[in-house]
Structures are given as C-alpha cells and as structure tokens.
Amino acid sequence: MKFMKLGSRPDTFYTTEAVRSVSSEVSSDLIIQVKGSRYLLHKFPLLSKCLRLQRLCSEYQEASQHQIIQLHDFPSGVEAFELCAKFCYGITITLSAYNIVASRCAAEYLQMTEDVEKGNLIYKLEVFFNSCILQGWRDSIATLQNTKAFPLWSEDLGITSRCIEAIASKVLTHPSKVSLSHSYSRRGRDDMSCNGAESLRHNKPANRGWWAEDIAELGIDLYWRTMIAIKSGGKMPSHLIGDALKIYASKWLPNISKNGCDHKQAASDSDSDSANDLTSKHRLILESIVSLVPVEKGAASTSFLLKLLKAANILNASSSSKMELARRVGLQLEDATVSDLIIPSVSYETDTRYDVDIVMTILEQFLLQGQSPPTSPPRSKLGFERRRSRSAENIDFEFQESRRSSSAAHSSKLKVAKLMDVYLQEIGRDVNLSLSKFIAIAEAIPEFARLDHDDLYRAIDIYLKAHPDLNKSERKRLCRILDCKKLSMEACMHAAQNELLPLRVVVQVLFFEQARAAMAGGKVTELPSNIRALLATHNIDPSRPPAPLSTSSLMPADDQWSVSGLKSPRSKMSTLRMKLAEDDDLDENDLNPDGIGRSSKLKALCLLPARPKRMFSKLWSTNRSTTSEKN
C-alpha cells in the first residue's frame, strides 16, 4: 500500500490518568474533549491551523468562561483527531489508504484549510489522495471500504464517488495498463512511498475478470454502485459481469444452494432479532445482485440464476425479484438441469415439497419466446428478372438468419421437453402434488417437441404409484396426455401389464403393438392370460398378425388412418372401433372375474360412429417412447 509521511518531530504525546498531553516546556492552555477522551494541548499550534478551534475559543473568551471545548459532533475517532493535532505540532504522521478517510473528515471538521495557513492539512491530504491513492488498485478499494464508517462526510467530500470512478476506470482499462494487478496486490508487495518508484516485478493479470474477487470485498451498497459504474462504461462483456456477480454471491450468500431447512435451522438456533437482521441483509444482497444481472441472454449461467431463485424463496425476496429471475431463466431454460429446477417450497399455503408454480412460470416464459419464421422466402412478383436487387439479397440474408434462429429455437424446445418430462418424474413422487399441476406442466410442452413419450410415461407411472387414491376419472384424465403411438416397444410391454393404467390405455397399447408387429412381419410377444382374454373379447387373436395393411388409394377418406404412412384395411374397422373406443364409462367393476367385459357394454361400443381416425392418431402416438426410456 502507498503511504506518505508528514512532519519531522518525534512523537511527544503521552497519557496520564486517562488524559493525553504533549511533553513541552510550556504549560498547556487548551482543554479539548473528544469522544470521551480529554486532551491538554496548546492554543498556538492548534489555533494557527484550525479555524473551528479559533471560533470556539473566541466564543468562550467573550462569555468570560473558562470551559473545556467539547467536540460532540466530531465525525471521526480520537485517532484522527490526534493525527490532526500532531500535524499542528509538526510531529511525524503517516498517511495511508486506511486512515486517509478519517483524517480527511477530521481535517474538514476542524477547517484546516488554505485560508488559515498555506500548505495546511486538507491540501496535503487532497494531493496524496489524488496523486497516490486513486492511482493504485488496492489503495482505491481499501479507501472505498473505509468510507462506510463515515458515509455522509465521505459523500459530501466526494471521496466515495472518486474512488468508485477510479476503480471502474481501472476495470475498463486493458489489464496490462493497470498499475497494480490482482496477483500483485494479493501478495502485498506493493508497499511503497508515494514518491518512490513502483516495482515492475509483479505478474500481469491473466484475464479480464481479474478484478472480480477484489471488489467482492466491498459491502453491497458500494459494490452495487461500483458495478453500475463498470456497466455504464459499456466496454465490459456481459458474461464477465455475470461471473463477477457469481463470485460476489458465493462470498456473501454462501448457502444459496442449500435447502430452506438449513436456513430455518440457522434462524432457530440464534436470537430471533439477529436472525431477522441477517435475513434482511441477505435479502438486500440478493435483490441487489438480481438488479445487476445484464439483460443479455447467457450473461449469467442458468444454474446460477436458479440458485438465486432458490435463495429468493428461502429469504422471501420480493415478487418482482422472483419474476425477474424466472424471466431470465426462461430465456435459457434449455441449459438447465433437473437438479437446478428442484426448488424447495417454503410457502405455508401448500404442503408440496417443491415450488412447481415458479417452474411453470419459467416454462411459460420460455414458450413465449419468438414465433417460428416462414418456411420459405417471399417470392418476387417479377419472377422473370435476371438480376437480383440489393433488397432481394437482403431479404434472402434475413430469411437465412431467421431459418437458423428457427432451427435453434426448435432444438431448444426438444431439449426443454426432455428436461420437463424428467422433472415430472422427480416431482411426481411428492404425495401432495396436485393432479392439475402435474398435467399443466405436461400439457404446456408443444406436441412436436416430444419425439417420444417414454419419459412422460415413466413420469405418469411414478405419479400413479405415489398417488394410489386417484379415482378412475382422475387416472383417465392423467393418461389423456399420453400418446400411445410414441411409446417404444419396452414401454408398451411395461404399460400392457401396468395395473395402475386405465383399461382403455392398456387396450390402445396392445393394439398398436400388434399393428407394429404386423407391419414388421413379426408376431406379438406372449401376453398375460387376462390380457389375452380381453383381446379375445374383441375378436383379436394375439397369436397371429393381422391381415396385411392396404395401401389402396380408393379407400374412402373417413375410413383411412395413418401409421407411418401406411393405411389400415377397411375390413378391420369394426374391430378397431370396438377396441379403441373402450368407453370412458367402462369401469373395472363392469368386468367379470375373468377380465371380460359385459356384452351390453360391447354392444354399446359397436354403435360408435365409423370415424375412428382421430382416436387412431392418438393411439398411434403412444407407442414410440419406451425404447428410448431404457436407453
């Protein structure tokens, strides 16, 4: 650290019976009381440099009173007053970044200006501050930290603002041009006289983020102002700002990645008032960090933003901060992991373990991003033109950019769909999770984004196991989100024997597996006896594949249904109608002990309209996902 020495006389201050005096042949004629300490001094050296003491002494003389001069509102401590007094006596004093703020405030209070005497203390302090302190990296930070002890005086004297400007300018300067590097200051080898030559044997900072750890030592108020100054410079990449915020959060919010129970336990183990104060302090830090996150996408990692969101829940941060974090996460949700999205719920209004509502908000923000661009560029009205205009080239360029953007957005939706299906598997184990919330998240994913439904089926199976009390209608409502034709063979075989699934879903799964085996030229795998009996009720023989599928284009449109581009035969329509339209009112109680339904129900099923196309498309959707599930 840089320092400056003033004066040449040896220190002659001493203490007797709690009174500070100066060893001198002349008896003291001035008594000053400062912060509970009493000083026996001399008028001549002090009054010749301190205008305030001149005025106070003159007031006492006019009142013909011999009183002790009380400095009740002295801004600094007794150390700063004694430093000013020693300067008046010519005693050697040492100034550095650690005492210059207190000394400057004390000199301002005592009015040690140039009007009283040339070369007074204020002038010398300003010269040292501007020429040495503000030129050094660590000196500027240390001085700025010391301003928090005298916030009002430091603001009025411009010490705080000048330190912030100096730090910001050094951060925005190329590292090789900064006088004191991070590694150099950390080793503490930059002690030097203000007039001495600066050593060049220090290491240069390795990257442009070298400053983040040093300014992380600042309190949140000063840190916020410093970061605002750095951001307003417009030269710092947004990702470095995000990295700096992450460093600060890890230092001042060390438990942001822990569960809320840890925080509550810490609060219960300490005094309630101090715990509330600590919570308020952490809340202020978190909300300030949120306000500093750059607007650019990817400036802060998704994992870091979600950790802040977890901390916001624990600390009961403002709803605006939570929504801002949710919006930022939604912009880059494809980069999240399931563990990031497991946000503990601390609400007393619900017994759920996880905050599903905030994740739903994040998902909605993700889906609100840009619409898909047109699939082909607009055609020119003058198609016969041989030469393309500049505007046409620009249109093509913009179209290509939009196509790339659309492709990236589509890829992001595929990733998010996979992510949310695995997330549903995690939260599905919560016995207090409502069915409506589970379905809301599942249905929010666009249909095209799920290439298979294996993960979704696994999530449904987990939810059914964790909620055995669901009634028949609720289980049917849950399974409507499942597309059987998008299940893999393994998932289909599991679903065919899943007693928790509604009977309608089991029949759909079996039908599509049989159709798939028929198209592949194979046979249906051996089925349980009760399922074989069920298929026999519908005149389906699982031991032999169905008749070859017809590709005739003469078939009426109403009787056609598509499976990977193939058409089903008209002769199978009645059987399919009976099988797929297993009535929603067909209850397990309507089945005989052997698993065969009543004949009256079957007759009702046969009366269904001969337009099963929509149901077939749904059924075919359930069959492609189980192969990928086990992979």
Short mmCIF file of C-alpha atoms in Angstrom, two decimals, residues 157-607:
data_model
loop_
_atom_site.label_atom_id
_atom_site.label_comp_id
_atom_site.label_asym_id
_atom_site.label_seq_id
_atom_site.Cartn_x
_atom_site.Cartn_y
_atom_site.Cartn_z
CA LEU A 157 -16.30 15.41 0.28
CA GLY A 158 -16.53 13.34 -2.91
CA ILE A 159 -14.29 10.59 -1.57
CA THR A 160 -16.75 7.79 -2.32
CA SER A 161 -17.58 8.87 -5.87
CA ARG A 162 -13.94 9.47 -6.78
CA CYS A 163 -12.90 6.03 -5.51
CA ILE A 164 -15.69 4.35 -7.48
CA GLU A 165 -14.73 6.20 -10.64
CA ALA A 166 -11.09 5.24 -10.19
CA ILE A 167 -11.92 1.56 -9.67
CA ALA A 168 -14.28 1.48 -12.66
CA SER A 169 -11.73 3.13 -14.92
CA LYS A 170 -9.10 0.55 -13.96
CA VAL A 171 -11.51 -2.32 -14.59
CA LEU A 172 -12.37 -0.95 -18.01
CA THR A 173 -8.69 -0.45 -18.86
CA HIS A 174 -6.77 -3.26 -20.51
CA PRO A 175 -5.17 -5.35 -17.76
CA SER A 176 -1.65 -4.68 -18.97
CA LYS A 177 -2.20 -0.97 -18.36
CA VAL A 178 -3.40 -1.32 -14.76
CA SER A 179 -0.68 -0.24 -12.35
CA LEU A 180 -1.39 -2.80 -9.63
CA SER A 181 -2.54 -6.23 -10.67
CA HIS A 182 -4.72 -8.65 -8.76
CA SER A 183 -1.94 -11.16 -8.04
CA TYR A 184 0.49 -8.40 -7.16
CA SER A 185 -1.80 -6.79 -4.61
CA ARG A 186 -2.75 -10.17 -3.15
CA ARG A 187 0.85 -10.87 -2.18
CA GLY A 188 1.00 -7.48 -0.52
CA ARG A 189 4.21 -6.46 -2.27
CA ASP A 190 3.02 -3.06 -3.41
CA ASP A 191 4.08 -1.19 -0.25
CA MET A 192 5.92 1.86 -1.42
CA SER A 193 6.37 5.54 -0.75
CA CYS A 194 4.22 7.93 -2.73
CA ASN A 195 7.34 9.38 -4.23
CA GLY A 196 9.08 6.04 -4.73
CA ALA A 197 9.33 4.11 -7.97
CA GLU A 198 6.79 1.35 -8.47
CA SER A 199 8.19 -2.12 -8.81
CA LEU A 200 7.55 -3.89 -12.10
CA ARG A 201 8.26 -7.39 -10.87
CA HIS A 202 4.65 -8.33 -10.40
CA ASN A 203 2.66 -10.69 -12.58
CA LYS A 204 0.20 -9.33 -15.08
CA PRO A 205 -3.42 -10.44 -14.68
CA ALA A 206 -4.18 -13.48 -16.79
CA ASN A 207 -7.67 -12.48 -17.92
CA ARG A 208 -10.14 -9.64 -17.98
CA GLY A 209 -12.01 -10.98 -14.97
CA TRP A 210 -9.10 -10.44 -12.60
CA TRP A 211 -10.91 -7.63 -10.76
CA ALA A 212 -13.98 -9.56 -9.61
CA GLU A 213 -12.55 -11.11 -6.44
CA ASP A 214 -11.06 -7.85 -5.20
CA ILE A 215 -14.20 -5.74 -5.47
CA ALA A 216 -16.20 -8.61 -3.95
CA GLU A 217 -14.78 -7.43 -0.62
CA LEU A 218 -17.00 -4.34 -0.77
CA GLY A 219 -20.30 -4.07 1.05
CA ILE A 220 -23.41 -4.38 -1.06
CA ASP A 221 -24.13 -0.64 -1.31
CA LEU A 222 -20.66 0.27 -2.51
CA TYR A 223 -20.45 -2.87 -4.66
CA TRP A 224 -23.73 -2.02 -6.37
CA ARG A 225 -22.56 1.50 -7.19
CA THR A 226 -19.21 0.22 -8.43
CA MET A 227 -20.83 -2.37 -10.70
CA ILE A 228 -23.22 0.25 -12.07
CA ALA A 229 -20.21 2.41 -12.94
CA ILE A 230 -18.49 -0.55 -14.63
CA LYS A 231 -21.60 -1.47 -16.60
CA SER A 232 -22.22 2.13 -17.68
CA GLY A 233 -18.76 2.18 -19.26
CA GLY A 234 -20.16 -0.08 -21.98
CA LYS A 235 -16.86 -1.91 -22.54
CA MET A 236 -17.19 -4.88 -20.22
CA PRO A 237 -18.56 -8.11 -21.78
CA SER A 238 -21.82 -9.15 -20.16
CA HIS A 239 -20.57 -12.64 -19.28
CA LEU A 240 -17.74 -11.13 -17.20
CA ILE A 241 -20.33 -9.09 -15.31
CA GLY A 242 -22.24 -12.31 -14.69
CA ASP A 243 -19.10 -14.07 -13.48
CA ALA A 244 -18.36 -11.21 -11.09
CA LEU A 245 -21.88 -11.39 -9.65
CA LYS A 246 -21.46 -15.13 -9.13
CA ILE A 247 -18.22 -14.54 -7.21
CA TYR A 248 -19.90 -11.92 -5.03
CA ALA A 249 -22.90 -14.16 -4.35
CA SER A 250 -20.68 -17.09 -3.36
CA LYS A 251 -18.89 -14.83 -0.88
CA TRP A 252 -21.87 -13.12 0.72
CA LEU A 253 -24.59 -15.73 0.15
CA PRO A 254 -22.66 -18.95 0.87
CA ASN A 255 -25.81 -21.02 1.46
CA ILE A 256 -27.78 -20.10 -1.63
CA SER A 257 -27.59 -23.67 -2.95
CA LYS A 258 -28.75 -25.32 0.26
CA ASN A 259 -32.30 -26.27 1.20
CA GLY A 260 -34.53 -23.93 3.06
CA CYS A 261 -34.42 -26.17 6.13
CA ASP A 262 -30.77 -25.24 6.64
CA HIS A 263 -31.66 -21.58 6.70
CA LYS A 264 -34.58 -22.11 9.05
CA GLN A 265 -32.43 -24.19 11.37
CA ALA A 266 -29.82 -21.45 11.49
CA ALA A 267 -32.51 -18.96 12.35
CA SER A 268 -33.93 -21.09 15.16
CA ASP A 269 -30.51 -21.60 16.72
CA SER A 270 -29.86 -17.89 17.15
CA ASP A 271 -31.65 -14.95 18.62
CA SER A 272 -34.75 -14.12 16.59
CA ASP A 273 -33.86 -10.46 16.18
CA SER A 274 -30.35 -11.14 14.96
CA ALA A 275 -31.66 -13.87 12.69
CA ASN A 276 -34.18 -11.46 11.17
CA ASP A 277 -31.47 -8.87 10.68
CA LEU A 278 -29.29 -11.43 8.94
CA THR A 279 -32.18 -12.48 6.71
CA SER A 280 -32.91 -8.86 5.81
CA LYS A 281 -29.25 -8.30 4.98
CA HIS A 282 -29.12 -11.38 2.76
CA ARG A 283 -32.38 -10.38 1.10
CA LEU A 284 -30.96 -6.96 0.27
CA ILE A 285 -27.82 -8.55 -1.17
CA LEU A 286 -29.81 -10.97 -3.30
CA GLU A 287 -32.19 -8.35 -4.68
CA SER A 288 -29.26 -6.05 -5.46
CA ILE A 289 -27.48 -8.86 -7.34
CA VAL A 290 -30.65 -9.56 -9.33
CA SER A 291 -30.86 -5.91 -10.34
CA LEU A 292 -27.28 -6.05 -11.64
CA VAL A 293 -27.66 -9.10 -13.91
CA PRO A 294 -27.09 -7.93 -17.50
CA VAL A 295 -30.05 -8.08 -19.85
CA GLU A 296 -28.17 -10.11 -22.46
CA LYS A 297 -29.08 -13.79 -22.72
CA GLY A 298 -26.35 -16.02 -21.30
CA ALA A 299 -24.70 -13.24 -19.28
CA ALA A 300 -25.28 -15.35 -16.17
CA SER A 301 -25.42 -19.13 -16.22
CA THR A 302 -28.79 -20.80 -15.86
CA SER A 303 -27.54 -22.76 -12.87
CA PHE A 304 -26.50 -19.55 -11.09
CA LEU A 305 -29.84 -17.86 -11.82
CA LEU A 306 -31.76 -20.84 -10.45
CA LYS A 307 -29.61 -20.87 -7.31
CA LEU A 308 -30.54 -17.24 -6.83
CA LEU A 309 -34.17 -18.20 -7.32
CA LYS A 310 -33.88 -20.88 -4.63
CA ALA A 311 -32.33 -18.31 -2.30
CA ALA A 312 -35.11 -15.86 -3.16
CA ASN A 313 -37.65 -18.44 -1.98
CA ILE A 314 -35.76 -19.11 1.22
CA LEU A 315 -35.24 -15.42 2.01
CA ASN A 316 -38.77 -14.42 0.98
CA ALA A 317 -37.47 -11.91 -1.54
CA SER A 318 -39.78 -9.53 -3.37
CA SER A 319 -42.09 -10.96 -6.01
CA SER A 320 -40.55 -8.64 -8.60
CA SER A 321 -37.11 -10.18 -8.00
CA LYS A 322 -38.53 -13.68 -8.30
CA MET A 323 -40.34 -12.84 -11.52
CA GLU A 324 -37.25 -11.23 -12.98
CA LEU A 325 -35.21 -14.33 -12.20
CA ALA A 326 -37.92 -16.55 -13.68
CA ARG A 327 -37.93 -14.45 -16.83
CA ARG A 328 -34.15 -14.65 -17.17
CA VAL A 329 -34.15 -18.42 -16.61
CA GLY A 330 -36.94 -18.81 -19.15
CA LEU A 331 -34.76 -17.23 -21.82
CA GLN A 332 -32.18 -20.00 -21.46
CA LEU A 333 -34.14 -22.87 -19.94
CA GLU A 334 -32.57 -25.37 -22.34
CA ASP A 335 -29.30 -25.06 -20.39
CA ALA A 336 -30.86 -26.06 -17.06
CA THR A 337 -30.65 -29.43 -15.34
CA VAL A 338 -33.31 -31.23 -13.34
CA SER A 339 -31.44 -30.66 -10.08
CA ASP A 340 -31.43 -26.93 -10.85
CA LEU A 341 -35.20 -26.94 -11.19
CA ILE A 342 -35.82 -28.71 -7.89
CA ILE A 343 -36.72 -25.56 -5.99
CA PRO A 344 -37.88 -26.20 -2.41
CA SER A 345 -41.21 -24.71 -1.46
CA VAL A 346 -41.30 -22.58 1.68
CA SER A 347 -44.90 -21.45 1.33
CA TYR A 348 -47.20 -22.10 4.25
CA GLU A 349 -50.22 -22.23 1.93
CA THR A 350 -49.26 -25.61 0.47
CA ASP A 351 -47.70 -28.82 1.72
CA THR A 352 -45.88 -29.58 -1.51
CA ARG A 353 -42.15 -30.17 -1.29
CA TYR A 354 -41.32 -28.26 -4.46
CA ASP A 355 -42.25 -24.88 -5.85
CA VAL A 356 -43.96 -26.08 -9.01
CA ASP A 357 -45.64 -22.74 -9.70
CA ILE A 358 -42.38 -20.89 -10.27
CA VAL A 359 -41.17 -23.64 -12.61
CA MET A 360 -44.43 -23.33 -14.54
CA THR A 361 -43.80 -19.59 -14.79
CA ILE A 362 -40.29 -20.28 -16.11
CA LEU A 363 -41.68 -22.69 -18.69
CA GLU A 364 -44.27 -20.14 -19.80
CA GLN A 365 -41.56 -17.54 -20.23
CA PHE A 366 -39.56 -19.98 -22.34
CA LEU A 367 -42.54 -20.74 -24.58
CA LEU A 368 -43.26 -17.03 -25.05
CA GLN A 369 -40.03 -16.57 -27.00
CA GLY A 370 -40.11 -15.72 -30.73
CA GLN A 371 -42.50 -17.28 -33.18
CA SER A 372 -41.31 -19.59 -35.96
CA PRO A 373 -40.36 -17.72 -39.13
CA PRO A 374 -41.84 -18.56 -42.53
CA THR A 375 -40.61 -21.79 -44.06
CA SER A 376 -39.79 -20.27 -47.42
CA PRO A 377 -38.62 -16.84 -48.55
CA PRO A 378 -41.18 -14.50 -50.17
CA ARG A 379 -41.17 -14.83 -53.91
CA SER A 380 -40.53 -11.84 -56.08
CA LYS A 381 -43.51 -10.64 -58.07
CA LEU A 382 -41.20 -10.14 -61.04
CA GLY A 383 -40.02 -13.70 -61.34
CA PHE A 384 -38.57 -13.14 -64.79
CA GLU A 385 -35.97 -10.67 -63.56
CA ARG A 386 -32.48 -11.97 -64.23
CA ARG A 387 -30.60 -9.67 -61.89
CA ARG A 388 -31.43 -9.60 -58.21
CA SER A 389 -31.69 -6.28 -56.47
CA ARG A 390 -29.79 -5.44 -53.30
CA SER A 391 -33.04 -5.50 -51.31
CA ALA A 392 -33.76 -9.03 -52.56
CA GLU A 393 -30.36 -10.17 -51.37
CA ASN A 394 -31.04 -8.60 -48.00
CA ILE A 395 -34.36 -10.42 -47.81
CA ASP A 396 -32.65 -13.73 -48.54
CA PHE A 397 -29.98 -12.99 -45.93
CA GLU A 398 -32.63 -12.15 -43.33
CA PHE A 399 -34.51 -15.29 -44.24
CA GLN A 400 -31.42 -17.47 -43.78
CA GLU A 401 -30.81 -15.85 -40.40
CA SER A 402 -34.42 -16.46 -39.41
CA ARG A 403 -34.14 -20.09 -40.52
CA ARG A 404 -31.08 -20.56 -38.34
CA SER A 405 -32.88 -18.89 -35.45
CA SER A 406 -35.90 -21.11 -36.00
CA SER A 407 -33.72 -24.23 -36.03
CA ALA A 408 -32.07 -23.20 -32.77
CA ALA A 409 -35.46 -22.48 -31.20
CA HIS A 410 -36.76 -25.89 -32.31
CA SER A 411 -33.72 -27.64 -30.87
CA SER A 412 -34.20 -25.74 -27.60
CA LYS A 413 -37.81 -26.89 -27.37
CA LEU A 414 -36.76 -30.51 -27.87
CA LYS A 415 -34.26 -30.18 -25.01
CA VAL A 416 -36.78 -28.48 -22.74
CA ALA A 417 -39.40 -31.14 -23.47
CA LYS A 418 -36.96 -33.85 -22.39
CA LEU A 419 -35.98 -31.79 -19.35
CA MET A 420 -39.56 -31.22 -18.20
CA ASP A 421 -40.50 -34.90 -18.59
CA VAL A 422 -37.61 -35.88 -16.31
CA TYR A 423 -38.61 -33.04 -13.96
CA LEU A 424 -42.12 -34.51 -13.82
CA GLN A 425 -40.59 -37.81 -12.74
CA GLU A 426 -38.90 -36.07 -9.81
CA ILE A 427 -41.87 -34.07 -8.57
CA GLY A 428 -44.29 -36.94 -9.27
CA ARG A 429 -43.02 -38.64 -6.11
CA ASP A 430 -44.46 -35.84 -3.98
CA VAL A 431 -47.68 -37.21 -2.46
CA ASN A 432 -49.02 -33.66 -2.06
CA LEU A 433 -48.55 -32.63 -5.68
CA SER A 434 -51.94 -31.94 -7.21
CA LEU A 435 -53.00 -33.67 -10.40
CA SER A 436 -53.86 -30.37 -12.08
CA LYS A 437 -50.33 -29.01 -11.64
CA PHE A 438 -48.76 -32.20 -12.93
CA ILE A 439 -50.97 -32.17 -16.02
CA ALA A 440 -50.48 -28.42 -16.56
CA ILE A 441 -46.72 -28.82 -16.89
CA ALA A 442 -47.06 -31.89 -19.10
CA GLU A 443 -49.55 -30.22 -21.44
CA ALA A 444 -47.54 -27.00 -21.68
CA ILE A 445 -44.94 -28.73 -23.85
CA PRO A 446 -45.81 -28.47 -27.57
CA GLU A 447 -46.73 -31.79 -29.13
CA PHE A 448 -43.99 -31.58 -31.77
CA ALA A 449 -41.32 -31.16 -29.07
CA ARG A 450 -41.85 -34.69 -27.71
CA LEU A 451 -40.31 -37.08 -30.20
CA ASP A 452 -41.24 -39.95 -27.89
CA HIS A 453 -43.36 -40.35 -24.79
CA ASP A 454 -41.23 -42.81 -22.83
CA ASP A 455 -40.12 -40.26 -20.24
CA LEU A 456 -43.66 -38.93 -19.96
CA TYR A 457 -45.00 -42.47 -19.44
CA ARG A 458 -42.39 -43.06 -16.74
CA ALA A 459 -43.47 -39.82 -15.02
CA ILE A 460 -47.13 -40.88 -15.18
CA ASP A 461 -46.28 -44.28 -13.75
CA ILE A 462 -44.34 -42.68 -10.88
CA TYR A 463 -47.23 -40.32 -10.16
CA LEU A 464 -49.76 -43.16 -10.15
CA LYS A 465 -47.64 -45.15 -7.70
CA ALA A 466 -47.26 -42.16 -5.40
CA HIS A 467 -50.99 -41.39 -5.57
CA PRO A 468 -52.81 -44.74 -5.24
CA ASP A 469 -56.02 -43.00 -4.13
CA LEU A 470 -56.74 -41.47 -7.54
CA ASN A 471 -60.16 -42.41 -8.76
CA LYS A 472 -60.95 -43.77 -12.19
CA SER A 473 -61.78 -40.43 -13.82
CA GLU A 474 -58.61 -38.85 -12.47
CA ARG A 475 -56.46 -41.66 -13.82
CA LYS A 476 -58.12 -41.34 -17.21
CA ARG A 477 -57.58 -37.58 -17.14
CA LEU A 478 -53.91 -38.12 -16.35
CA CYS A 479 -53.40 -40.67 -19.10
CA ARG A 480 -55.01 -38.50 -21.79
CA ILE A 481 -51.72 -36.62 -22.07
CA LEU A 482 -50.02 -39.84 -23.15
CA ASP A 483 -49.66 -40.62 -26.86
CA CYS A 484 -49.52 -44.42 -27.20
CA LYS A 485 -48.09 -44.38 -30.71
CA LYS A 486 -44.98 -42.58 -29.43
CA LEU A 487 -44.10 -45.29 -26.92
CA SER A 488 -41.21 -47.65 -27.57
CA MET A 489 -41.67 -51.43 -27.52
CA GLU A 490 -40.25 -51.72 -24.00
CA ALA A 491 -42.58 -49.03 -22.70
CA CYS A 492 -45.53 -50.70 -24.40
CA MET A 493 -44.74 -54.05 -22.81
CA HIS A 494 -44.49 -52.36 -19.41
CA ALA A 495 -47.73 -50.44 -19.95
CA ALA A 496 -49.58 -53.58 -21.12
CA GLN A 497 -49.02 -55.14 -17.70
CA ASN A 498 -49.38 -51.93 -15.65
CA GLU A 499 -52.36 -52.45 -13.37
CA LEU A 500 -52.43 -48.76 -12.48
CA LEU A 501 -53.31 -47.66 -16.01
CA PRO A 502 -56.93 -47.38 -17.14
CA LEU A 503 -58.14 -50.29 -19.23
CA ARG A 504 -58.61 -48.06 -22.24
CA VAL A 505 -54.91 -47.19 -22.29
CA VAL A 506 -53.89 -50.83 -21.99
CA VAL A 507 -56.09 -51.76 -24.97
CA GLN A 508 -54.62 -48.93 -27.01
CA VAL A 509 -51.10 -50.01 -26.20
CA LEU A 510 -51.82 -53.61 -27.14
CA PHE A 511 -53.45 -52.61 -30.40
CA PHE A 512 -50.55 -50.50 -31.53
CA GLU A 513 -48.04 -53.14 -30.57
CA GLN A 514 -49.97 -55.69 -32.61
CA ALA A 515 -50.17 -53.32 -35.57
CA ARG A 516 -46.47 -52.53 -35.33
CA ALA A 517 -45.56 -56.21 -35.18
CA ALA A 518 -47.77 -56.88 -38.18
CA MET A 519 -46.11 -54.18 -40.24
CA ALA A 520 -42.71 -55.51 -39.24
CA GLY A 521 -43.72 -59.01 -40.27
CA GLY A 522 -43.34 -60.30 -36.77
CA LYS A 523 -45.63 -61.58 -34.06
CA VAL A 524 -46.92 -60.10 -30.85
CA THR A 525 -44.97 -61.09 -27.78
CA GLU A 526 -46.60 -63.59 -25.43
CA LEU A 527 -49.20 -61.78 -23.31
CA PRO A 528 -50.63 -62.47 -19.87
CA SER A 529 -53.77 -64.64 -19.76
CA ASN A 530 -56.09 -61.85 -18.63
CA ILE A 531 -54.95 -59.62 -21.49
CA ARG A 532 -55.34 -62.42 -24.00
CA ALA A 533 -58.88 -62.93 -22.73
CA LEU A 534 -59.55 -59.22 -23.16
CA LEU A 535 -58.27 -59.29 -26.74
CA ALA A 536 -60.33 -62.39 -27.46
CA THR A 537 -63.43 -60.50 -26.37
CA HIS A 538 -62.70 -58.09 -29.20
CA ASN A 539 -62.10 -60.90 -31.69
CA ILE A 540 -58.36 -60.29 -31.78
CA ASP A 541 -56.06 -63.28 -31.93
CA PRO A 542 -52.69 -62.24 -30.46
CA SER A 543 -51.03 -65.39 -31.81
CA ARG A 544 -51.36 -64.33 -35.43
CA PRO A 545 -50.64 -60.96 -37.01
CA PRO A 546 -53.48 -59.04 -38.59
CA ALA A 547 -54.10 -59.06 -42.31
CA PRO A 548 -51.69 -57.09 -44.48
CA LEU A 549 -52.32 -53.37 -44.42
CA SER A 550 -53.72 -51.99 -47.63
CA THR A 551 -52.22 -49.01 -49.40
CA SER A 552 -55.14 -48.61 -51.79
CA SER A 553 -55.93 -45.00 -52.54
CA LEU A 554 -59.53 -45.89 -53.44
CA MET A 555 -60.49 -46.25 -49.81
CA PRO A 556 -62.90 -43.55 -48.55
CA ALA A 557 -61.16 -40.84 -46.57
CA ASP A 558 -63.32 -41.39 -43.50
CA ASP A 559 -62.18 -44.99 -43.22
CA GLN A 560 -58.46 -44.28 -43.55
CA TRP A 561 -55.94 -43.85 -40.72
CA SER A 562 -52.24 -43.38 -40.98
CA VAL A 563 -49.45 -45.27 -39.27
CA SER A 564 -46.02 -44.20 -40.53
CA GLY A 565 -47.52 -43.66 -43.97
CA LEU A 566 -49.45 -46.97 -44.14
CA LYS A 567 -53.24 -47.35 -44.32
CA SER A 568 -55.39 -49.82 -42.37
CA PRO A 569 -57.81 -52.18 -44.13
CA ARG A 570 -61.45 -51.33 -44.18
CA SER A 571 -62.28 -54.86 -43.04
CA LYS A 572 -60.68 -54.17 -39.64
CA MET A 573 -62.71 -51.05 -38.86
CA SER A 574 -65.33 -52.68 -36.71
CA THR A 575 -62.74 -54.49 -34.60
CA LEU A 576 -60.69 -51.34 -34.19
CA ARG A 577 -63.76 -49.37 -33.26
CA MET A 578 -64.58 -51.82 -30.51
CA LYS A 579 -61.03 -51.84 -29.25
CA LEU A 580 -60.10 -48.16 -29.33
CA ALA A 581 -63.42 -46.74 -28.22
CA GLU A 582 -63.41 -48.61 -24.95
CA ASP A 583 -65.95 -46.40 -23.33
CA ASP A 584 -64.78 -43.98 -20.63
CA ASP A 585 -67.66 -45.29 -18.54
CA LEU A 586 -66.33 -48.85 -18.69
CA ASP A 587 -65.37 -49.38 -15.08
CA GLU A 588 -63.33 -52.14 -13.55
CA ASN A 589 -66.48 -53.17 -11.75
CA ASP A 590 -68.10 -53.90 -15.10
CA LEU A 591 -65.61 -56.65 -15.79
CA ASN A 592 -66.21 -60.25 -14.94
CA PRO A 593 -63.66 -62.03 -12.76
CA ASP A 594 -62.00 -63.37 -15.87
CA GLY A 595 -61.41 -59.82 -17.11
CA ILE A 596 -64.06 -59.95 -19.90
CA GLY A 597 -66.49 -57.05 -20.16
CA ARG A 598 -70.25 -57.31 -20.22
CA SER A 599 -71.94 -57.97 -23.54
CA SER A 600 -74.18 -54.94 -23.09
CA LYS A 601 -71.15 -52.67 -22.97
CA LEU A 602 -69.74 -54.25 -26.09
CA LYS A 603 -72.98 -53.67 -27.91
CA ALA A 604 -72.84 -50.02 -26.97
CA LEU A 605 -69.28 -49.81 -28.25
CA CYS A 606 -70.34 -51.23 -31.60
CA LEU A 607 -72.70 -48.28 -32.04
#
